[in-house]
Short mmCIF file of C-alpha atoms in Angstrom, two decimals:
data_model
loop_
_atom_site.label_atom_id
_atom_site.label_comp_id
_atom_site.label_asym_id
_atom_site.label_seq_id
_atom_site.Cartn_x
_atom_site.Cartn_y
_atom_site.Cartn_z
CA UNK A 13 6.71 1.02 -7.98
CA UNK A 14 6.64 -2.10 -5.66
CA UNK A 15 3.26 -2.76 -4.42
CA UNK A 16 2.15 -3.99 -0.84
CA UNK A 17 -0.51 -6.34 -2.66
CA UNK A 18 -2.24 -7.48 0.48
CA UNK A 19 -2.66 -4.24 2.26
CA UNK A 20 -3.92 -3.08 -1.30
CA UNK A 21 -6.41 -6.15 -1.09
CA UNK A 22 -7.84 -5.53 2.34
CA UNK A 23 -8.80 -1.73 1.22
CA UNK A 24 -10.27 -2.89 -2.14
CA UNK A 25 -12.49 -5.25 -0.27
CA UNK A 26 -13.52 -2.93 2.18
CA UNK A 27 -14.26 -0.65 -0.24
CA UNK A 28 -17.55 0.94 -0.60
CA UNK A 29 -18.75 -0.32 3.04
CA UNK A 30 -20.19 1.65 5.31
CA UNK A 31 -17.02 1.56 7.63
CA UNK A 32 -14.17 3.79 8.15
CA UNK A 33 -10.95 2.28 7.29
CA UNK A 34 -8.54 3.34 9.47
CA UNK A 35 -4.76 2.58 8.41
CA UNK A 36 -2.48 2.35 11.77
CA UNK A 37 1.02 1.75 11.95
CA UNK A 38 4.63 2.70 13.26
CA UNK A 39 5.74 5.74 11.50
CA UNK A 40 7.65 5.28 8.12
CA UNK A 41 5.79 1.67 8.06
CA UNK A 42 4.32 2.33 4.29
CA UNK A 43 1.11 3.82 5.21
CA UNK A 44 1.53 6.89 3.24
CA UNK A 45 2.60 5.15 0.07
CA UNK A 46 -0.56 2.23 0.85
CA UNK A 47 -2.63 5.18 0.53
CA UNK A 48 -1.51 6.76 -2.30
CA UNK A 49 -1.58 2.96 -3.96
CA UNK A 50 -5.02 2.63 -3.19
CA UNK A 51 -5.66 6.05 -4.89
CA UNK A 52 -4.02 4.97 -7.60
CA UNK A 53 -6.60 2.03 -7.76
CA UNK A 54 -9.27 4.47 -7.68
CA UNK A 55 -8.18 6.43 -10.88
CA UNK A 56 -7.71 3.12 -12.39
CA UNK A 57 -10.82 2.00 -11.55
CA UNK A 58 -12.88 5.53 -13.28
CA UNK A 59 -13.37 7.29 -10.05
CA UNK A 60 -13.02 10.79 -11.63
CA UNK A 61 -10.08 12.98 -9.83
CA UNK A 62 -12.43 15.41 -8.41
CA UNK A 63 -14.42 12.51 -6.33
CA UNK A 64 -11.22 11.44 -4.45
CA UNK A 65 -10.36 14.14 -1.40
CA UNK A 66 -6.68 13.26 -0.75
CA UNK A 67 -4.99 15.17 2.47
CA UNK A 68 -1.64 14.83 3.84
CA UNK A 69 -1.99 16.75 6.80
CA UNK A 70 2.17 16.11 7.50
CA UNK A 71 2.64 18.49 4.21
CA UNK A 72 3.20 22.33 4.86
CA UNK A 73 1.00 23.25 2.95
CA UNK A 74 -2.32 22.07 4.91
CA UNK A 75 -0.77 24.33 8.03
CA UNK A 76 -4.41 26.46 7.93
CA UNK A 77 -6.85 23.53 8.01
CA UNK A 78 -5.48 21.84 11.39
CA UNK A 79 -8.24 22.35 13.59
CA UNK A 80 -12.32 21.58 12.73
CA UNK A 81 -13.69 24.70 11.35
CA UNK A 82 -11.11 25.31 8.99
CA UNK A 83 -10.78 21.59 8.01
CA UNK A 84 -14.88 21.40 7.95
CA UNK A 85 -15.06 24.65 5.70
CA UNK A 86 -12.46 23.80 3.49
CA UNK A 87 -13.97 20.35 2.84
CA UNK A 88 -17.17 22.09 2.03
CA UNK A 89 -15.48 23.93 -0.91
CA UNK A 90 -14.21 20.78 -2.19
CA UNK A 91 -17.20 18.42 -1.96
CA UNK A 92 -19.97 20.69 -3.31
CA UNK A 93 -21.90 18.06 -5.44
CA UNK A 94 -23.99 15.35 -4.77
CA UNK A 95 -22.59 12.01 -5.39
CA UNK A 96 -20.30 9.71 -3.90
CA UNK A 97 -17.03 11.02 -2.71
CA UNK A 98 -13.59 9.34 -1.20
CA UNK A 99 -12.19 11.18 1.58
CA UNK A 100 -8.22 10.12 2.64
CA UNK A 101 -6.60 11.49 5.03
CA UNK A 102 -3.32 10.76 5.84
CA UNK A 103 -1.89 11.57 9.48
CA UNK A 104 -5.20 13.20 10.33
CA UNK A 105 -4.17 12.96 14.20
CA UNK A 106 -2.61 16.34 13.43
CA UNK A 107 -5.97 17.89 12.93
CA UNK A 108 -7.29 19.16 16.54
CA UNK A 109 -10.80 17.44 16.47
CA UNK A 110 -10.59 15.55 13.74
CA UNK A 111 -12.86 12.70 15.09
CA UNK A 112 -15.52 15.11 14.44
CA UNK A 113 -14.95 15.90 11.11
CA UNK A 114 -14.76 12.17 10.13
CA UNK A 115 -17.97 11.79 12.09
CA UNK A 116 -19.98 14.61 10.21
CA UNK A 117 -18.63 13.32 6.29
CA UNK A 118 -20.24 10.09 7.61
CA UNK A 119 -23.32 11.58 8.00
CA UNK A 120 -23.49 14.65 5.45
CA UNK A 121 -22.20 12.70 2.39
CA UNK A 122 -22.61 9.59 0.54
CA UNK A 123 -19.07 9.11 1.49
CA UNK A 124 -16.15 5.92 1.29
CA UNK A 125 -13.87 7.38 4.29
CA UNK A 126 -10.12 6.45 4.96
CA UNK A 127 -7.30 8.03 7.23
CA UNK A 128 -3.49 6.79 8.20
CA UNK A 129 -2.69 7.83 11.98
CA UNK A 130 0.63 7.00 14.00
CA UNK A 131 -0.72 6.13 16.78
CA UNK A 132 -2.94 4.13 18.61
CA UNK A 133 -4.28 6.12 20.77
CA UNK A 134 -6.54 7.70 17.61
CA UNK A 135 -8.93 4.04 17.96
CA UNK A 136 -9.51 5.10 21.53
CA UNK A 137 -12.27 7.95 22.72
CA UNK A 138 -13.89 10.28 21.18
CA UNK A 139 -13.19 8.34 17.64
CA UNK A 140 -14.63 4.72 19.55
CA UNK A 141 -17.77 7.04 20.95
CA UNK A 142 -18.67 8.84 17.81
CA UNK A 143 -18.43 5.48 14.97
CA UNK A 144 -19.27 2.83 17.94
CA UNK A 145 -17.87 0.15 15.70
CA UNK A 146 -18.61 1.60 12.22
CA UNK A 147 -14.91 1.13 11.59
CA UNK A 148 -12.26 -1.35 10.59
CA UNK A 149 -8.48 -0.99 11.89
CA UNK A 150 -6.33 -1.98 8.95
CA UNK A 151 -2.71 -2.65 10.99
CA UNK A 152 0.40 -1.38 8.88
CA UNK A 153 3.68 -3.06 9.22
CA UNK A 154 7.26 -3.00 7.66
CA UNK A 155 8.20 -5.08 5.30
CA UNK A 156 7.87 -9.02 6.02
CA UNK A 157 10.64 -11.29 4.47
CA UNK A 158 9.23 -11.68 1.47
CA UNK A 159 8.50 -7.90 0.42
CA UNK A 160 11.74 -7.26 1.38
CA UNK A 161 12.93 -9.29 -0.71
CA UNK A 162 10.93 -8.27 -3.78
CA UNK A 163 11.46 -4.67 -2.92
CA UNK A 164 15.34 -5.20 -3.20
CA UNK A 165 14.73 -8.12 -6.21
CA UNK A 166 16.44 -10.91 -4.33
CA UNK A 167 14.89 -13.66 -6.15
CA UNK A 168 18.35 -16.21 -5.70
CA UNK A 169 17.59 -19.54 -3.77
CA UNK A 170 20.89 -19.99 -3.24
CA UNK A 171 21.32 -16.47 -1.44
CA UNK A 172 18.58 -16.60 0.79
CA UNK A 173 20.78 -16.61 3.88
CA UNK A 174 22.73 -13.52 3.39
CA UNK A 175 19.52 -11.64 2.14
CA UNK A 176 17.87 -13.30 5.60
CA UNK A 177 21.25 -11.57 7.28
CA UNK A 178 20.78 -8.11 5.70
CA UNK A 179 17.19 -7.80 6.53
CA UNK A 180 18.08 -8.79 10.06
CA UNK A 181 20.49 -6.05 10.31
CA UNK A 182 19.07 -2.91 8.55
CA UNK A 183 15.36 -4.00 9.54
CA UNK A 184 12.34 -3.63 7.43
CA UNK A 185 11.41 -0.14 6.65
CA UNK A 186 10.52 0.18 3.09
CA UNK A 187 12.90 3.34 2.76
CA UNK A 188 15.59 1.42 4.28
CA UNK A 189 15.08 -1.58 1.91
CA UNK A 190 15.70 0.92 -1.63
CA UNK A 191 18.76 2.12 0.28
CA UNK A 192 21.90 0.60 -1.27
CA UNK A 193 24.71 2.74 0.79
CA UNK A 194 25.41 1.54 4.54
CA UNK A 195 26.38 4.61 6.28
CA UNK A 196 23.18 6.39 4.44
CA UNK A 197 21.32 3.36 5.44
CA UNK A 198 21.99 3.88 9.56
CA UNK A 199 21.21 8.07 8.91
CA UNK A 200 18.25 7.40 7.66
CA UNK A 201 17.57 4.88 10.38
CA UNK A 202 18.13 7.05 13.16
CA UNK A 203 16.08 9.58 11.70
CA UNK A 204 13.04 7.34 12.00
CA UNK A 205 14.01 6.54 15.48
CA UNK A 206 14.52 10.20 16.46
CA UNK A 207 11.18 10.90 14.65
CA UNK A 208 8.83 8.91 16.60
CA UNK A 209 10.54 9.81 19.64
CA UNK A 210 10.43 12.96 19.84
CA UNK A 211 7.32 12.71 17.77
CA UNK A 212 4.44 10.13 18.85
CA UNK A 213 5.84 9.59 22.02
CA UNK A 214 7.12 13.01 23.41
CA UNK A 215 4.87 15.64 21.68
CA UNK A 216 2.27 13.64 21.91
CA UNK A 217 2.30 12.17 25.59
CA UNK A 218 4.02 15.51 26.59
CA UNK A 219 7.01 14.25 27.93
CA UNK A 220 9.65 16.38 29.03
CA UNK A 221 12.23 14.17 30.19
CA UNK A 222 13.52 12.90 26.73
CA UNK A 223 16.87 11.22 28.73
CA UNK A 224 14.43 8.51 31.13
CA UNK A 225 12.63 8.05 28.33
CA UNK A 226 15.17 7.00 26.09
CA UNK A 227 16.76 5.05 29.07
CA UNK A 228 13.85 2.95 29.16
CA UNK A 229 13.72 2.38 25.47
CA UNK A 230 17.35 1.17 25.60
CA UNK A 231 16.39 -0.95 28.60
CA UNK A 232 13.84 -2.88 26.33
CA UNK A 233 15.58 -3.41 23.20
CA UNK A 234 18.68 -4.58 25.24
CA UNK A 235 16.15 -7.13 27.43
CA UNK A 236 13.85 -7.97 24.37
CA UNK A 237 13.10 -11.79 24.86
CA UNK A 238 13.24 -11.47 28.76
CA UNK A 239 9.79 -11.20 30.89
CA UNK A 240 9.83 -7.24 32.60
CA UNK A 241 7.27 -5.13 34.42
CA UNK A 242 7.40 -1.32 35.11
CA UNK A 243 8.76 -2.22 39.19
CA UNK A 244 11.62 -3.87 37.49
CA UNK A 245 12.62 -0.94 34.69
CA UNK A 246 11.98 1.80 37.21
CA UNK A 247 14.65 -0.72 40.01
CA UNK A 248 16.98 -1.20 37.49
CA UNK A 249 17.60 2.65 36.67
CA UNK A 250 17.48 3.18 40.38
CA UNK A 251 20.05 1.11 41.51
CA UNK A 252 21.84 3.02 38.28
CA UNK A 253 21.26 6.62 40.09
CA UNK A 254 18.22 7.18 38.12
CA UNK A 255 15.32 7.51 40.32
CA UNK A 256 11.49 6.66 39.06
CA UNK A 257 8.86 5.27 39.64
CA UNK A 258 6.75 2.87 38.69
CA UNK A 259 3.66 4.81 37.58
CA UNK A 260 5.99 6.90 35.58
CA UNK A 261 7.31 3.97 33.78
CA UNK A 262 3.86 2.51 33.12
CA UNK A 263 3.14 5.84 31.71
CA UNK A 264 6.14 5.91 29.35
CA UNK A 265 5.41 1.83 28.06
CA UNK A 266 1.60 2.71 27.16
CA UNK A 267 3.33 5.36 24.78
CA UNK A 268 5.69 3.39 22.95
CA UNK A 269 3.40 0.68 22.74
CA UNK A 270 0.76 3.58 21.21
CA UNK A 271 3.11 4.80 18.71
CA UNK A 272 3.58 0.99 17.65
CA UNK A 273 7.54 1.11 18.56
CA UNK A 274 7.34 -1.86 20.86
CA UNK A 275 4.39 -4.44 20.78
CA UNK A 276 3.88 -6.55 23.91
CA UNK A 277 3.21 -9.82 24.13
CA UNK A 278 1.62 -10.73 27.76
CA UNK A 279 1.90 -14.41 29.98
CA UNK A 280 -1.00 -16.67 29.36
CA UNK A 281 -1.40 -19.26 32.22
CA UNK A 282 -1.72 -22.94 29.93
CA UNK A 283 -3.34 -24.63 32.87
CA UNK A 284 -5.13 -22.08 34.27
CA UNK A 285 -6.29 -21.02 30.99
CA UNK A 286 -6.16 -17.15 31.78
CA UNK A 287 -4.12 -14.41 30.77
CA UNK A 288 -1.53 -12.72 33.37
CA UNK A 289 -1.34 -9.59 34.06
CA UNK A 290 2.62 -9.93 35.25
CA UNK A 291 6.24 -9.69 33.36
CA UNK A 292 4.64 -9.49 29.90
CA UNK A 293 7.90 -9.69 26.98
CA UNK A 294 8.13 -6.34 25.05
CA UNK A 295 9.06 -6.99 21.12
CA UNK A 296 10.52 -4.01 18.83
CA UNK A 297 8.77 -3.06 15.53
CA UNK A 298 11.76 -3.07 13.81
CA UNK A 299 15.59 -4.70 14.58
CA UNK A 300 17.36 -2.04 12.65
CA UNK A 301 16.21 0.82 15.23
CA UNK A 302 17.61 -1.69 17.72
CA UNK A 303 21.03 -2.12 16.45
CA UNK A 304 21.18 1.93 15.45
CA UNK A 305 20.28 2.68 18.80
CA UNK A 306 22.28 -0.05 20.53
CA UNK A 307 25.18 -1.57 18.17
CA UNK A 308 24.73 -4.15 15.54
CA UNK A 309 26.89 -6.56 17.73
CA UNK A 310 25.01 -6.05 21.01
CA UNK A 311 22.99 -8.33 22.86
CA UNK A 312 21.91 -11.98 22.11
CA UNK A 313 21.38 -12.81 18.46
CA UNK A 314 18.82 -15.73 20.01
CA UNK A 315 16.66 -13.23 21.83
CA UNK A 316 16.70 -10.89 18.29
CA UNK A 317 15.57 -13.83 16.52
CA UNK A 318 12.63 -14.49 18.60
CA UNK A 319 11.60 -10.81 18.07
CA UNK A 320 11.84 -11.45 13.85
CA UNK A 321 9.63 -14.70 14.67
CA UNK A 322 6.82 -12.37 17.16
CA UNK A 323 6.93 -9.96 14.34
CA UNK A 324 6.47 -12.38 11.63
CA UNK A 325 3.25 -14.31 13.42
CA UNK A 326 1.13 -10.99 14.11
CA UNK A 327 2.26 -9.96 10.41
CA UNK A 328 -0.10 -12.74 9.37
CA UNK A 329 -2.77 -12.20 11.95
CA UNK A 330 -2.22 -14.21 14.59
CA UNK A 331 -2.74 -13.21 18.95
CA UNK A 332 0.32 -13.98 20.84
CA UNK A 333 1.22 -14.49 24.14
CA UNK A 334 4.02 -16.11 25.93
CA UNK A 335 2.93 -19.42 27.40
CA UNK A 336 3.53 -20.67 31.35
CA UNK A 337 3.98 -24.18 32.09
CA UNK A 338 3.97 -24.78 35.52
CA UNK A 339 8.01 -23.71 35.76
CA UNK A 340 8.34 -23.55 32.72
CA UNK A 341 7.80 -21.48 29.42
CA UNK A 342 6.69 -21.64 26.08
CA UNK A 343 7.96 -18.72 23.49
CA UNK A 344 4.64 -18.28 21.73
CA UNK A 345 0.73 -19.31 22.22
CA UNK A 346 -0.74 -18.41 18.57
CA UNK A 347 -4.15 -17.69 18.19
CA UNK A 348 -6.09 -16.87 15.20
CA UNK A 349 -9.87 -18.08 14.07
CA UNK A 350 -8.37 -21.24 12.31
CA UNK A 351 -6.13 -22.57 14.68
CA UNK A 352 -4.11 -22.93 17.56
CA UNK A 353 -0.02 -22.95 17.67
CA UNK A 354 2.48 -23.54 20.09
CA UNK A 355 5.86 -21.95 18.84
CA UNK A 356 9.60 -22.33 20.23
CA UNK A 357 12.58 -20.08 18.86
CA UNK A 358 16.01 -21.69 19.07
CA UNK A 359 18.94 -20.08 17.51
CA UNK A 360 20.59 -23.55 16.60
CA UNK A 361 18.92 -27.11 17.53
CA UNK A 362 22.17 -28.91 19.55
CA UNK A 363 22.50 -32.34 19.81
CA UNK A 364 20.60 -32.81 22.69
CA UNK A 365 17.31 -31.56 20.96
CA UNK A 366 15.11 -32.69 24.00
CA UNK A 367 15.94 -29.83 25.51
CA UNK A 368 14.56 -27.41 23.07
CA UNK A 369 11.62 -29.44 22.58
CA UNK A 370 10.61 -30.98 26.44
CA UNK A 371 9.01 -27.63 26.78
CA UNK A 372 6.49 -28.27 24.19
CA UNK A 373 5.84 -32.02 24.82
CA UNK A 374 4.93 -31.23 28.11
CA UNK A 375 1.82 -29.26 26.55
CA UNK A 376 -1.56 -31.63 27.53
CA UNK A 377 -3.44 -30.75 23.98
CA UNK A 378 -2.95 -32.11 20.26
CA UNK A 379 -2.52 -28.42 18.80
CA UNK A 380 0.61 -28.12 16.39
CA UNK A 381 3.77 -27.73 17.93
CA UNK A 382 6.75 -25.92 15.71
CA UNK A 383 10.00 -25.39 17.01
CA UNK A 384 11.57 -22.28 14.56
CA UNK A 385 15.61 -22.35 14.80
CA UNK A 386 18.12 -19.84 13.02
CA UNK A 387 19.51 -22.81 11.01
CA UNK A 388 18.90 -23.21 7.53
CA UNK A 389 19.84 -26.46 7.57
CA UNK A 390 17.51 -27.60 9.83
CA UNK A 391 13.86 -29.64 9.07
CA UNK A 392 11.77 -32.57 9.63
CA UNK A 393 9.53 -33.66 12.78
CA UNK A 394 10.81 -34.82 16.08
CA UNK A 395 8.27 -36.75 18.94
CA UNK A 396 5.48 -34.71 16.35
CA UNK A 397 6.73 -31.51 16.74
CA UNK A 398 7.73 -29.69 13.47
CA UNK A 399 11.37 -28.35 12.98
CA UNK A 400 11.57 -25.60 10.86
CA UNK A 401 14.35 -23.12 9.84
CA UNK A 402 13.45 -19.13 10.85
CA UNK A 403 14.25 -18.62 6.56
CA UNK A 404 11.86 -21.30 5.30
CA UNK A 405 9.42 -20.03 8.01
CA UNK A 406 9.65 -16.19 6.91
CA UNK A 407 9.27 -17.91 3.30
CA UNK A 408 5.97 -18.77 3.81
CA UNK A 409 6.32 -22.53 4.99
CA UNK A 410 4.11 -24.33 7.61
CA UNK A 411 2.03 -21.51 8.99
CA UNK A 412 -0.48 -19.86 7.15
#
């Protein structure tokens, strides 16, 4: 069994703490199997069996303890000794009122609490009301580079390119990566897609109108790397003889940003040092449920790269927005508590390098400056700013 050792980390350190952990994360990201790891560590550990409450409220058989009573009675059967117990619920969303029932464990038991949820609407509310910052969001993603590489045991130097190519076509979903057939590979990858579709964005936003909605999906992975708003989706499937509006496309983005589909990365103003609030870039969880839903050959391969780079930085905790110059733009401001990063994506450096990297010189601060091209080829520092190849940066190299 591969394990997802720093997911594994951040719940063993948490452990024990007063606060909730709360696992959140696209759907078929790993956080099932994270929590059955970290049970595992439990048992390990001499937590006896009957001290660890495990739930998987996706699995038939919990179909008569989805709302609070049932849930809150049947816990009471289960917990009937003093003592420390560990509750984990997995896709407790499905559970009408659930926010309560986490809410009165906290308070009737000497209790280590942990539940999985598909979207992030659950961190919102009720839930936000009732804890008031008693909890910790752990955030759940596919597989970086690297574990998708050990999950597949690619461990050839000399092949890192065409196992860099792979994992930019199929994606990063841990059941994709064991999958060794190709035409079992896109099934099962349209099955996710059609899964948190019709899923955590339908059922749960009750939409009705399945076709818009998947109009305006295709509109964003075909336009990721380009600035958009909601008045220029809803005019673009206008003028293509299907009417919205804006308020209804608003609507539709808040949900597939909730069910962690698309993440968005908004303008940040470097002079005027303030976020914007206009033509934010929209960045897909995962490039295989691009290319199932659009064509592996569709679309610019530079753009797609710049999504694997976005993906890559919040994978290891940095905030980040797209920069204005004046005129002009810089890919990626990158934030964390350490540092400060300015970050450009070029699919190949050309001879004329200024003009990949006139954008970042133009920047009036002494932060590091990277400029991240699809090249493997390609290293070394020009005018101070770092060139690095996309491989060597989902490696590990540079950025910590």
């Amino acid at each position: 069994m591969k394990i997802r050792q720093q997911y594994l980390k951040q719940l063993v350190e948490s452990k024990d703490t007063e606060f909730i952990k709360v696992l959140t994360g696209v759907r078929r990201s790993g956080k099932s199997f994270i929590l059955n790891m970290f049970r595992d560590y439990l048992i390990s550990s001499g937590v006896e069996l009957n001290r660890i409450i495990y739930i998987n409220f996706e699995h038939p058989d919990t179909d008569d303890i989805k709302n609070f009573k049932t849930l809150n009675e049947y816990l009471k059967s289960k917990a009937d000794e003093s003592g420390k117990y560990y509750f984990l619920f997995d896709e407790i969303q499905e559970v009408e009122n659930w926010q309560r029932v986490v809410n009165g464990l906290r308070v009737a038991y000497d209790s280590d609490i942990y539940i999985t949820g598909s979207n992030a609407t659950m961190l919102s509310g009720e839930l936000a009301t009732l804890l008031s910052g008693r909890y910790v969001e752990i955030k759940i993603m596919p597989l970086s580079f690297i574990e998708f590489c050990d999950f597949k045991n690619y461990h050839d130097d000399s092949r890192y390119g065409r196992y860099y190519q792979e994992y930019f076509e199929i994606g990063s979903f841990p059941s994709v990566a064991l999958l060794q057939n190709e035409t079992l590979t896109e099934s099962v990858l349209k099955g996710i897609f059609d899964s948190i579709i019709l899923k955590d964005v339908c059922l749960r936003g009750g939409i009705k109108d399945t076709a818009l909605l998947l109009r305006i999906v295709r509109f964003l992975l075909d336009q990721i790397g380009h600035p958009v708003s909601a008045g220029s989706i809803a005019n673009t499937l206008s003028s293509g003889g299907r009417k919205t509006t804006n308020e209804t496309v608003d609507k539709y983005l808040d949900l597939l940003e909730g069910a962690f589909i698309f993440y968005k990365a908004d303008r940040y103003d470097i002079r005027g040092k303030e976020r914007l609030k206009t033509l934010g870039k929209y960045y897909v969880v995962d490039l295989g449920l691009r290319n199932v839903a659009l064509g592996r050959n569709r679309g610019n391969v530079g753009a797609q790269l710049e999504n694997v780079v976005y993906l890559e930085l919040i994978r290891r905790g940095f905030e980040v927005t797209v920069g204005k110059l004046d005129d002009k733009e810089i890919d990626f401001i990158c934030r964390n508590s350490r540092e400060t990063l300015y970050v450009q994506v070029a699919y190949e450096l050309p001879q004329n390098s200024k003009r990949e990297t006139d954008n970042l010189l133009r920047i009036p601060d002494n932060y590091r400056k990277i400029l991240i091209t699809g090249n493997p080829m390609d290293s070394g520092v020009i005018e101070g700013i770092e060139i690095i190849s996309v491989i060597d940066f989902l490696r590990g190299s540079l950025i910590s």
